[in-house]
Amino acid sequence: MSKISRRDLLQYIGAGGIGVVGGVLYGESVQQNVELLIPQVVPPEDYSPGVATWYNTVCNQCPAGCGISVRIREGKAKKIEGNPVHPVSQGRTCARGQAGLNALYNPDRIRTPLQNVGQRGSGNFEEISWDEALTTVGSRIGRLKIDNEASRVRLLCGRVRGHLDELFLQFMNLLGSDHYQQYDFTYPSALMAANKMSFGTDVLPYYDIRNAVFLLSFGADYLGTWISPVHHSLAYGHLRQGREGRRGKTIQIEPRMSLSGAAADEWIAARPGTEGLLALGIAHALVSEGHYHGSDRDEWSKALQAYSPSLVSAETEVSEDKILRLAREFGTSTASLAIAGGATAAGTNAVASIVAVNALNYLAGNLSQPGGIIFNPDPAFSATAGSRQAGFQGMLDLIGAMKAGDVDVLLVHDTNPVFALPDNVGFRQAMQNVPLIIALSSFRDETTEMADLILPTSTYLESWGDDVPDPGVGFPVASISQPVVATLYDTLPVGDIVLSLARQIGGELPIHMRWGTMEEFIKERWREEYDQRGSEGEEQEFEAFWQAALEAGVWGQPGAVAGDQPVPLSSSMIASIADPVSRFAGDESDYPFVLHPYLTATFFDGRGANLPWLQEMPDPMTSVVYGSWVELNPVTADELGIREGDVLDVESPAGSVRVPALIFPAIRPGVVAIPVGQGHAAYGRYARDRGVNPIHIVATLIDDQSGDLAWAATRVKLKLTGERLQIIKTDGVTRTLGRQILGPENDHA
Amino acid sequence: MFDHGQPSYAEVNKDVLSVMLETGPKYWMLLGTTMSVAGICFFMPWIYQLFVGVGAAGMNRNAVWGSYLSNFIFWIGLSHSGTLLSAVLHITNSPWRKAIYRSAEAMTLFSLMTAAMFVMVHLGRVWFVHWSFPIPNQMGLWPNFRSPLMFDVMAITTYLTASSIFIYMGSVPDFAAVRDASTGLRRRLYTIFSFGWRGTAREWHTLGWAYTFFAIFVIPLAVSVHSIVSWDFALSIVPGLHHTIFAPYFVCGAIFSGTAGIVTVMYCLRKFLNFERYIGQVHLDSLGKLLITLSLIWSYINILELFSSWYGGTSFELEALQFKLTGFYAPLYWEMILFCAFVPLLILFKKIRWSWNKMLVISILINVGMLTERFIIVATSQPRKFLPDAFGFYFPSWIELSITVGAFAIFATLFLIFIKWVPAISIYEVKETLKPLRRDA
Amino acid sequence: MSTFVEKLRQYRKPGYYDKFDYHWTMTIDLDRCTGCEACMVACQAENNLPIVGEKRFAENREIKWIRIERYWEGEYPDVKMRFIPMLCQHCDDAPCETACPVFATYHNQDGLNTQIYNRCIGTRTCAVYCPYEVRYFNWFTYTWDEPLEQQLNPDVTVREKGVMEKCTFCIQRIRIAKDNAKDDDRRRVRDGEVVPACVQSCPTEALVFGNSNDPEAKVSKMMKNPRGYKVLEELNTTPSIVYLTKVHS
Ligand code: SF4
Ligand code: SF4
């Protein structure tokens, strides 16, 4: 080995140093994102490169509360699948559930607290620190509390269930404000009200489609959007082919064919707004044709007197034969079930219609029977969350209060009333009167855009929480949601934000809300729950229970089926029967068409529109992607000389939207349908400025009994604008042209 | 045979060689134009396409083949008359062949090259095109010889090689003539090109024998090439393409368009290189008659194709038929029928057959028709196959159109270069047709 | 030479693949399928299908390894909508396989029609030859808006421009299941151990996947259903997917 002098050595080191520095600089300039193969030197627990781990949690893409399993590799979420042990999803998911990953990794997520610096609604936000943000909010609310003006603080949430709901409630109570409300466009207020009238229950019952043999759906798109689509789909599969030699039958009654209508054996487009009447007609036939044998037969026939099939047939434009046939099949099948939702539950007669449908179920004798309506026990907790639903009436009150200057601070979380309310109720304008609007949100939707301060929430895949599926599945169930990945940005789970705010405001709040994090809170509550259920025991035992629950993501008592719920009195049911015919806003001569807005399986009520996978998922019935359209019957279109792609002005008494026409073979003439979901003015790059929002032009008629918005009771007129717009579809020709693609004709039942 | 009096031997040499030896500014301008058109219309869009992906073209999910392939067939087709015709005429000893065959063969060569360019343009990852050759590699990967595309690779490379040899062989005595007429570097080059040709009896004998051998060899090759190209389509089960008639259909169409192409090229040679003396009425007349014959065969095959589609009676075939005859591209279809089946009938009239200008128009129309034919084959069948829900539509993008135009410029460039390097008319064979012993004036 | 010919003959014989351990097969019950498209999104998530954007959709250049086809029957008011999921049928006599000049697509010993992205040169012949139109070409190199790429499944390649792609029956899941079986000293993968993403997600359990060489497998039983048929059977592609027709009542 040759000798290296000290001088040489220094030179080498110097050269090496320059080389290293230069190399680093070069590397930095060339390669912006240095990605390390294994990001952490000391990997966190459960982290082994190349091995996937699954975490169970709860889906938050719709209110059904499906259990999901998330596949994690190298600390990143890769795939969402249904949680196999969860009784709602049973290992399955819908498209929206899968797309939850797009919410987690959405490029348009809010990453830090933001403060509005421009005009309100201008979208000019500046990043601020959490300390700053929390101090601002805390001091403001704290002052109001000290001044005994806390009732000027309002909290508006989406559909929040479980202990988060309790946390919100506690927060507001301690503050001294009883203005904690929830608003969810899809909340089945009418169904709740009707069930209360018919059955006297506050809890959504379980519709046992799985074991039904004959399913009569009045407008409820149970396979796409109604209440718990994944669970219903599972049930539907079973209804069709799950029983050896006994294939269930489904009938769908709605003016525009939905997914469930497509799946049905028969699709009946009754005159819009008369579906409830049709139910009464069928009920009449049931009784008069002798399919009902109850002791109260006479009372029923008296109550239904006015609804003879021939009269109903004239009103509904469904032939008398058909009504009689439906009644016969409904009356003679071993397990018949009737459900109502969609447009049937969104007229001015919504409650009356659902009551009529409930009567059908009663007459079929399916209450608390397999394949019928099964009454759920009170949910494990959060029984009262539903009562905080503001409904449309509640929102009008809120708007009134805001306009009157009664609201100083508005906290909004996970709800988007600017999008999901008709334009002319003026929610957005009313917000201008509120001095401080704070949004707790992960995305900059239309409502969040109006905020002065945005406190970014972590998504459901990064947060602790729990949930009680609503409706339950016939027995008590509760699910836990846990973070499956580390928080991506400088965001906090919403529960933690509430707890931090409580600490910031001070006073008795932090004394009562003493938990450091949502996780602590949830765990403590579960422990109480656990103790209450009589299983008081050792620390060890709870820990084991908790671990098991976390692993399973769900806890339930399948044995405790509430089969022996009291069957409601028929007298109350008979008494609640009312004439179920909807009124419509707009005069028929001016506005010849009935507007049928419908929730889509892709975006639900619009909350999925910011997820690229859903934007790129062809609409199941039309194959349209990335846009809105208005559906017309081919005959109507012919008469008006409208071709696909002609841009129409759809004008209602409440406003108008401009949208291209799509010829749709399965819609009643005289009805035009526009899907809900697109038409966002904000909400990130995938949703913004795409299509139209039909809710905005819905006239503000309300359901007579529940006070909810009758969003299917608006008439419209169509005007050709002369413009054309390409509707982007993935379908080519949607006729088989005589080719045997769908298989040989056959009738194996 | 010679419209303007018979030239002397020396005149032949002078006429033909002057084209090569004297280059005016006009030529450079022309060459400059064609080269820049080729660069701008062909290579620039192609380079763009290489960067972004084949999506730059108008193809889509339902129509994965587009104008690149139709152009490919067109150029392969155009290549057909040259060598094939030359070979057929050589063995049938038709004297009128002699003035035109060199250019015709050059046409073959260059249209084959242009066609090969289209294969490159068509490929999604052209940088791996060598994988389609059976090159031994350490992975032991081999191309798939069941694939009609593989047949194509084999057929076209063989054809290209054979045609090149054929044209080269026929040119050796002429290279010697160039050598003798030139000095300096050129002389040295052509010494090499001409393989030391001296014109001995033995050399002539060998050349004649080898040439005839190649002529016989090249004929089946040419027929097979276009049959194989047709199999790219016919071996698929796509309705409208899955026809046994496709091979003869393509071969006939190819010769048809090639012959029309020769007429066009002849016209240009006459006009711009002053070959009026050598390319005369006889040639035009014979080519015209050939065109009529081919057009009739072509029409017959077309009728047959329609008939078998209809007679097949499946929804698939009938739909494809209906779309072809009445769908979006129906105007193109009927345009093709007009140009390829009816317009050539005009050639029946001697007045038209004997007029260079009219024949030029007809020959161009025929090739327009044939270009459309290829486009229709690609654009009407394959986007509408078996599942109606997956029916699609194809319309070329501006990049494709530009590349289509650019291809003609490439062809012209190659041809322009060719006339400077190889005598465009076979000197020695023209001389063979002269009445002997006419002395120079 | 003669052994080679012999082998080739054997290979071409129908039933050749039955000799091997697995023959992956799927059944699709159209009487269950509701057209909800959960399978499509599941596939997109599992197999790193690109988000192509509105413009590409307008150009008809989407990539969906499984898609739902829609067919209307009749006219209003007696109109019916029929859905049929369409994905690579993994034909035993696949027309696409003969077409590829470089063997980028071939049949493997499990009865799968596989696609080797690395080998593909992009002639697109396979897509023309496939009667089911389930082959999708990468017209461009697609990118993901940051940080969406964090979701990409590390078990599946991200494809570049110029290559063809299509349903693989989630071959990565098959591989993992086989590895697990090997680690457990089992010779075979158990029925139900391999579940492709679409089958896993389908909320109506319309899709069943398994090894049809195993007579006890659920899929083998489903295949015997009298409602079973194969799409475009007359083309003799011998698909590996058996559809069960919808029951008309
Ligand atoms: S997930 Fe199942 S039910 Fe839904 S479209 Fe796919 S195959 Fe049909
Ligand atoms: S369905 Fe198409 S891609 Fe799949 S194996 Fe058959 S021919 Fe090939």
Coordinates of N, CA and C in Angstrom, one line a residue, chain A residues 71 73 76-79 81 91-93 95 98 101-102 105 107 223 233-234 236-237 240-242 247 257 259 262-263 265 267 269 489 612-613 616-621 623 625-626 633 664-669 685-686 690 726 728 730-731 734-736 741-744 746-748, chain C residues 29-32 34-38 40-42 44-46 50-54 57-58 62 64 68 70-77 79-84 145-148 150-155 173 197 199-205 226-227 229 231-232 245-249:
Chain A
R71 N -56.8 -2.4 3.5 CA -55.6 -3.0 3.3 C -54.4 -2.0 3.3
R73 N -50.3 -1.3 3.2 CA -49.0 -1.7 3.0 C -48.0 -0.6 3.1
K76 N -49.4 2.7 3.9 CA -50.4 3.4 3.0 C -51.6 2.6 2.8
A77 N -52.7 3.2 2.7 CA -53.9 2.5 2.4 C -54.0 2.1 1.0
K78 N -54.3 0.9 0.7 CA -54.3 0.4 -0.7 C -55.6 0.0 -1.2
K79 N -56.5 -0.5 -0.4 CA -57.7 -1.1 -0.9 C -58.7 -1.1 0.2
E81 N -62.1 -3.0 1.4 CA -63.1 -4.1 1.1 C -64.1 -4.2 2.3
G91 N -68.7 -8.2 4.3 CA -67.6 -8.4 3.4 C -67.7 -7.8 2.0
R92 N -68.8 -7.1 1.8 CA -69.0 -6.4 0.5 C -68.9 -4.9 0.6
T93 N -68.8 -4.3 -0.5 CA -68.8 -2.8 -0.5 C -69.5 -2.4 -1.8
A95 N -69.5 0.8 -4.8 CA -68.5 1.6 -5.5 C -68.1 2.8 -4.6
Q98 N -65.6 1.8 -1.9 CA -64.3 1.6 -2.5 C -63.5 2.9 -2.7
L101 N -60.8 5.7 -0.6 CA -59.4 6.0 -0.7 C -59.1 7.2 -1.4
N102 N -60.0 7.5 -2.4 CA -59.8 8.8 -3.1 C -60.1 10.0 -2.2
Y105 N -56.7 10.2 -0.1 CA -55.6 10.7 -0.8 C -56.0 11.7 -1.8
P107 N -56.2 15.0 -3.8 CA -55.2 16.1 -3.9 C -55.8 17.4 -3.4
L223 N -81.4 -0.8 -4.1 CA -80.1 -1.4 -4.6 C -79.0 -0.3 -4.8
S233 N -78.4 -5.2 -1.3 CA -77.9 -5.9 -2.5 C -77.7 -7.4 -2.1
L234 N -77.0 -7.6 -1.0 CA -76.8 -8.9 -0.5 C -78.1 -9.6 -0.4
Y236 N -80.8 -8.9 -1.9 CA -81.5 -9.1 -3.2 C -80.9 -10.4 -3.9
G237 N -79.6 -10.5 -3.8 CA -79.0 -11.7 -4.4 C -79.6 -13.0 -3.8
R240 N -83.1 -13.6 -5.0 CA -83.2 -14.1 -6.3 C -82.8 -15.6 -6.4
Q241 N -81.6 -15.8 -6.0 CA -81.0 -17.1 -6.3 C -80.5 -17.9 -5.0
G242 N -80.8 -17.3 -3.9 CA -80.2 -17.9 -2.7 C -81.0 -19.1 -2.1
R247 N -87.5 -18.6 -6.3 CA -86.9 -17.3 -6.7 C -87.9 -16.2 -6.4
M257 N -86.9 4.7 -14.2 CA -86.3 3.4 -13.8 C -85.0 3.6 -13.1
L259 N -81.8 1.7 -10.6 CA -81.2 0.4 -10.5 C -82.1 -0.6 -10.1
A262 N -84.5 -1.5 -12.7 CA -83.9 -2.4 -13.8 C -83.8 -3.8 -13.3
A263 N -83.6 -4.0 -12.0 CA -83.4 -5.4 -11.5 C -84.8 -6.0 -11.3
D265 N -88.7 -7.5 -11.7 CA -89.3 -8.2 -12.8 C -90.3 -7.4 -13.5
W267 N -91.6 -3.2 -13.9 CA -91.4 -1.8 -13.6 C -92.6 -1.0 -14.0
A269 N -94.6 2.5 -14.1 CA -94.5 4.0 -14.0 C -95.9 4.6 -13.7
Y489 N -51.8 15.0 6.9 CA -51.5 16.4 6.9 C -51.7 17.0 8.3
P612 N -62.3 11.0 -7.9 CA -62.2 10.7 -9.3 C -62.7 9.3 -9.8
W613 N -62.5 8.3 -8.9 CA -63.0 7.0 -9.3 C -64.5 7.0 -9.6
E616 N -65.3 8.8 -12.8 CA -65.0 7.9 -13.9 C -65.8 6.6 -13.9
M617 N -66.7 6.5 -13.0 CA -67.5 5.3 -13.0 C -68.8 5.7 -13.8
P618 N -69.0 4.9 -14.9 CA -70.2 5.3 -15.7 C -71.5 5.2 -14.9
D619 N -72.3 6.1 -15.1 CA -73.6 6.0 -14.4 C -74.3 4.7 -14.7
P620 N -74.7 3.9 -13.7 CA -75.1 2.6 -14.0 C -76.3 2.5 -15.0
M621 N -77.1 3.4 -15.1 CA -78.3 3.3 -16.0 C -78.0 3.9 -17.4
S623 N -74.6 5.1 -18.4 CA -73.1 5.1 -18.7 C -72.5 6.4 -18.9
V625 N -70.4 9.7 -17.9 CA -69.4 10.1 -16.9 C -69.2 11.6 -17.0
Y626 N -68.7 12.1 -15.9 CA -68.3 13.5 -15.9 C -69.3 14.5 -16.3
N633 N -88.3 10.8 -22.1 CA -88.8 9.7 -22.8 C -88.6 9.9 -24.3
F664 N -83.9 8.6 -22.8 CA -83.9 7.5 -21.8 C -85.2 6.6 -22.0
P665 N -85.1 5.4 -22.4 CA -86.3 4.6 -22.8 C -87.2 4.4 -21.6
A666 N -86.6 4.4 -20.4 CA -87.4 3.9 -19.2 C -87.8 5.1 -18.3
I667 N -88.4 6.1 -18.9 CA -89.0 7.2 -18.1 C -90.3 7.5 -18.6
R668 N -91.2 7.8 -17.7 CA -92.6 8.1 -18.1 C -92.7 9.4 -18.9
P669 N -93.4 9.4 -20.0 CA -93.6 10.6 -20.7 C -94.2 11.7 -19.8
R685 N -61.0 19.8 -7.6 CA -60.8 19.8 -9.1 C -61.7 18.8 -9.8
Y686 N -62.0 17.7 -9.2 CA -62.8 16.7 -9.9 C -64.3 17.1 -9.9
R690 N -69.0 21.3 -13.0 CA -69.3 20.1 -13.8 C -70.8 19.8 -13.6
Q726 N -71.7 17.5 -26.1 CA -71.5 16.1 -26.1 C -71.7 15.5 -24.7
I728 N -70.9 12.6 -22.5 CA -69.8 11.6 -22.6 C -70.3 10.2 -22.0
T730 N -70.0 5.8 -22.1 CA -69.1 4.7 -22.5 C -69.9 3.7 -23.4
D731 N -71.2 3.8 -23.4 CA -72.0 2.8 -24.2 C -72.0 3.1 -25.6
T734 N -77.1 0.3 -27.4 CA -77.6 -0.4 -26.2 C -78.8 -1.3 -26.6
R735 N -78.7 -1.9 -27.7 CA -79.7 -3.0 -28.1 C -78.9 -4.2 -28.5
T736 N -79.4 -5.4 -28.3 CA -78.6 -6.5 -28.6 C -78.6 -6.8 -30.1
I741 N -76.4 -12.3 -26.6 CA -75.4 -11.9 -25.6 C -75.8 -12.2 -24.2
L742 N -77.1 -12.0 -24.0 CA -77.7 -12.2 -22.7 C -78.1 -13.6 -22.4
G743 N -77.8 -14.5 -23.4 CA -78.0 -15.9 -23.1 C -79.3 -16.3 -23.8
P744 N -79.5 -17.6 -23.9 CA -80.7 -18.2 -24.6 C -81.9 -17.8 -23.7
N746 N -84.9 -18.3 -21.5 CA -85.3 -19.5 -20.7 C -86.1 -19.1 -19.5
D747 N -86.7 -20.0 -18.9 CA -87.5 -19.7 -17.8 C -87.3 -20.6 -16.6
H748 N -86.0 -20.9 -16.3 CA -85.7 -21.6 -15.1 C -86.0 -20.8 -13.9
Chain C
D29 N -73.7 -14.6 -12.4 CA -75.1 -14.8 -12.3 C -75.8 -13.5 -12.7
L30 N -76.4 -13.5 -13.9 CA -77.0 -12.2 -14.3 C -78.3 -12.0 -13.6
D31 N -78.8 -13.1 -12.9 CA -80.1 -12.9 -12.2 C -79.8 -12.2 -10.8
R32 N -78.5 -12.2 -10.4 CA -78.1 -11.5 -9.2 C -77.6 -10.1 -9.5
T34 N -76.9 -6.5 -10.4 CA -77.8 -5.4 -10.4 C -77.2 -4.2 -11.2
G35 N -76.0 -4.4 -11.7 CA -75.4 -3.4 -12.5 C -74.9 -2.2 -11.6
C36 N -74.5 -2.5 -10.4 CA -74.2 -1.5 -9.4 C -72.8 -0.9 -9.7
E37 N -72.0 -1.7 -10.4 CA -70.6 -1.3 -10.8 C -69.6 -1.2 -9.6
A38 N -69.9 -1.8 -8.5 CA -68.9 -1.9 -7.4 C -67.7 -2.7 -7.9
M40 N -66.4 -2.6 -10.8 CA -65.6 -1.8 -11.7 C -64.6 -1.0 -10.8
V41 N -65.2 -0.4 -9.8 CA -64.3 0.5 -8.9 C -63.3 -0.4 -8.2
A42 N -63.8 -1.6 -7.7 CA -62.9 -2.5 -7.0 C -61.7 -2.8 -7.9
Q44 N -60.6 -1.1 -10.4 CA -59.7 0.1 -10.6 C -58.8 0.3 -9.4
A45 N -59.3 0.0 -8.2 CA -58.5 0.1 -7.0 C -57.4 -0.9 -6.9
E46 N -57.7 -2.1 -7.3 CA -56.8 -3.2 -7.1 C -55.7 -3.2 -8.2
P50 N -55.7 3.6 -14.5 CA -55.5 5.0 -14.4 C -56.8 5.8 -14.3
I51 N -56.6 7.0 -13.8 CA -57.7 8.0 -13.8 C -57.5 8.8 -15.1
V52 N -58.3 8.6 -16.1 CA -57.9 9.1 -17.4 C -58.3 10.5 -17.7
G53 N -59.4 10.9 -17.0 CA -59.8 12.3 -17.2 C -60.9 12.4 -18.2
E54 N -61.7 13.5 -18.1 CA -62.8 13.7 -18.9 C -62.5 13.7 -20.4
F57 N -62.2 10.3 -21.7 CA -63.5 9.6 -21.8 C -64.2 10.0 -23.1
A58 N -64.1 11.3 -23.3 CA -64.8 11.9 -24.5 C -64.2 11.2 -25.8
E62 N -61.2 5.2 -22.2 CA -61.1 4.8 -20.8 C -60.5 3.4 -20.7
K64 N -61.1 0.2 -18.4 CA -61.9 -0.5 -17.4 C -61.8 -2.0 -17.6
I68 N -69.6 -2.8 -17.3 CA -70.9 -3.3 -17.3 C -71.5 -2.9 -18.6
R70 N -74.8 -2.5 -21.0 CA -76.3 -2.3 -20.8 C -77.0 -2.6 -22.1
Y71 N -78.1 -3.3 -22.0 CA -78.9 -3.5 -23.2 C -80.4 -3.3 -22.8
W72 N -81.1 -2.5 -23.6 CA -82.5 -2.3 -23.4 C -83.2 -3.3 -24.2
E73 N -84.3 -3.7 -23.6 CA -85.2 -4.7 -24.3 C -86.6 -4.0 -24.3
G74 N -87.3 -4.0 -25.4 CA -88.6 -3.5 -25.5 C -88.7 -2.0 -25.5
E75 N -89.9 -1.5 -25.5 CA -90.1 0.0 -25.5 C -91.0 0.3 -24.3
Y76 N -91.0 1.6 -23.9 CA -91.8 2.0 -22.8 C -93.3 1.7 -23.1
P77 N -94.1 1.2 -22.2 CA -93.8 1.0 -20.8 C -93.2 -0.4 -20.5
V79 N -90.4 -1.8 -20.9 CA -89.0 -1.7 -21.3 C -88.2 -2.4 -20.1
K80 N -87.2 -3.0 -20.5 CA -86.3 -3.7 -19.5 C -84.9 -3.4 -19.8
M81 N -84.2 -3.3 -18.7 CA -82.7 -3.0 -18.8 C -82.0 -4.3 -18.4
R82 N -81.0 -4.7 -19.2 CA -80.3 -5.9 -18.9 C -78.8 -5.5 -18.7
F83 N -78.2 -5.9 -17.6 CA -76.8 -5.6 -17.4 C -76.0 -6.9 -17.7
I84 N -74.8 -6.7 -18.2 CA -73.9 -7.9 -18.3 C -72.5 -7.4 -18.0
D145 N -52.8 12.5 -9.8 CA -52.6 13.7 -9.1 C -52.1 13.4 -7.7
E146 N -51.0 14.0 -7.3 CA -50.5 13.8 -6.0 C -51.5 14.1 -4.9
P147 N -51.7 13.4 -3.8 CA -51.0 12.2 -3.5 C -51.8 10.9 -3.8
L148 N -52.6 10.9 -4.8 CA -53.4 9.8 -5.2 C -52.5 8.5 -5.5
Q150 N -50.3 7.4 -3.9 CA -50.0 6.6 -2.7 C -50.9 5.4 -2.5
Q151 N -52.0 5.4 -3.2 CA -52.9 4.3 -3.1 C -52.5 3.2 -4.0
L152 N -51.6 3.4 -5.0 CA -51.3 2.4 -6.0 C -50.9 1.1 -5.3
N153 N -51.4 0.0 -5.8 CA -51.1 -1.3 -5.3 C -49.7 -1.8 -5.7
P154 N -48.9 -2.0 -4.7 CA -47.5 -2.3 -5.0 C -47.4 -3.7 -5.6
D155 N -48.4 -4.5 -5.6 CA -48.4 -5.8 -6.2 C -48.6 -5.8 -7.7
R173 N -53.2 -11.9 -6.8 CA -53.9 -12.6 -5.6 C -53.7 -14.1 -5.8
A197 N -60.6 -9.0 -7.1 CA -61.2 -7.8 -6.5 C -62.7 -7.7 -6.8
V199 N -64.9 -10.0 -7.6 CA -65.7 -11.0 -7.0 C -65.8 -10.6 -5.5
Q200 N -64.7 -10.2 -4.9 CA -64.7 -9.9 -3.5 C -65.8 -8.8 -3.2
S201 N -65.9 -7.8 -4.1 CA -66.7 -6.6 -3.7 C -68.2 -6.9 -4.1
C202 N -68.5 -7.7 -5.0 CA -69.8 -7.7 -5.6 C -70.9 -7.9 -4.5
P203 N -71.7 -6.9 -4.3 CA -72.6 -6.9 -3.1 C -73.8 -7.9 -3.3
T204 N -74.0 -8.4 -4.5 CA -75.1 -9.4 -4.7 C -74.5 -10.8 -4.8
E205 N -73.2 -11.0 -4.7 CA -72.6 -12.2 -4.8 C -72.9 -12.9 -6.2
P226 N -78.3 -25.1 -15.1 CA -78.9 -25.2 -16.4 C -79.0 -23.8 -17.1
R227 N -78.9 -22.7 -16.3 CA -79.0 -21.4 -16.9 C -77.6 -21.0 -17.5
Y229 N -74.4 -20.3 -19.8 CA -74.1 -20.2 -21.2 C -72.8 -19.4 -21.3
V231 N -70.9 -16.3 -23.5 CA -71.2 -15.2 -24.4 C -70.5 -15.5 -25.8
L232 N -71.2 -15.3 -26.8 CA -70.6 -15.5 -28.2 C -70.0 -16.9 -28.3
T245 N -78.0 -17.0 -17.1 CA -78.9 -16.0 -17.7 C -79.9 -15.5 -16.6
K246 N -80.4 -14.4 -16.9 CA -81.4 -13.8 -16.0 C -82.7 -14.6 -16.2
V247 N -83.4 -14.8 -15.1 CA -84.7 -15.5 -15.3 C -85.8 -14.5 -15.6
H248 N -86.5 -14.8 -16.7 CA -87.6 -14.0 -17.0 C -88.9 -14.6 -16.4
S249 N -89.6 -13.7 -15.7 CA -90.8 -14.3 -15.1 C -92.0 -13.6 -15.7

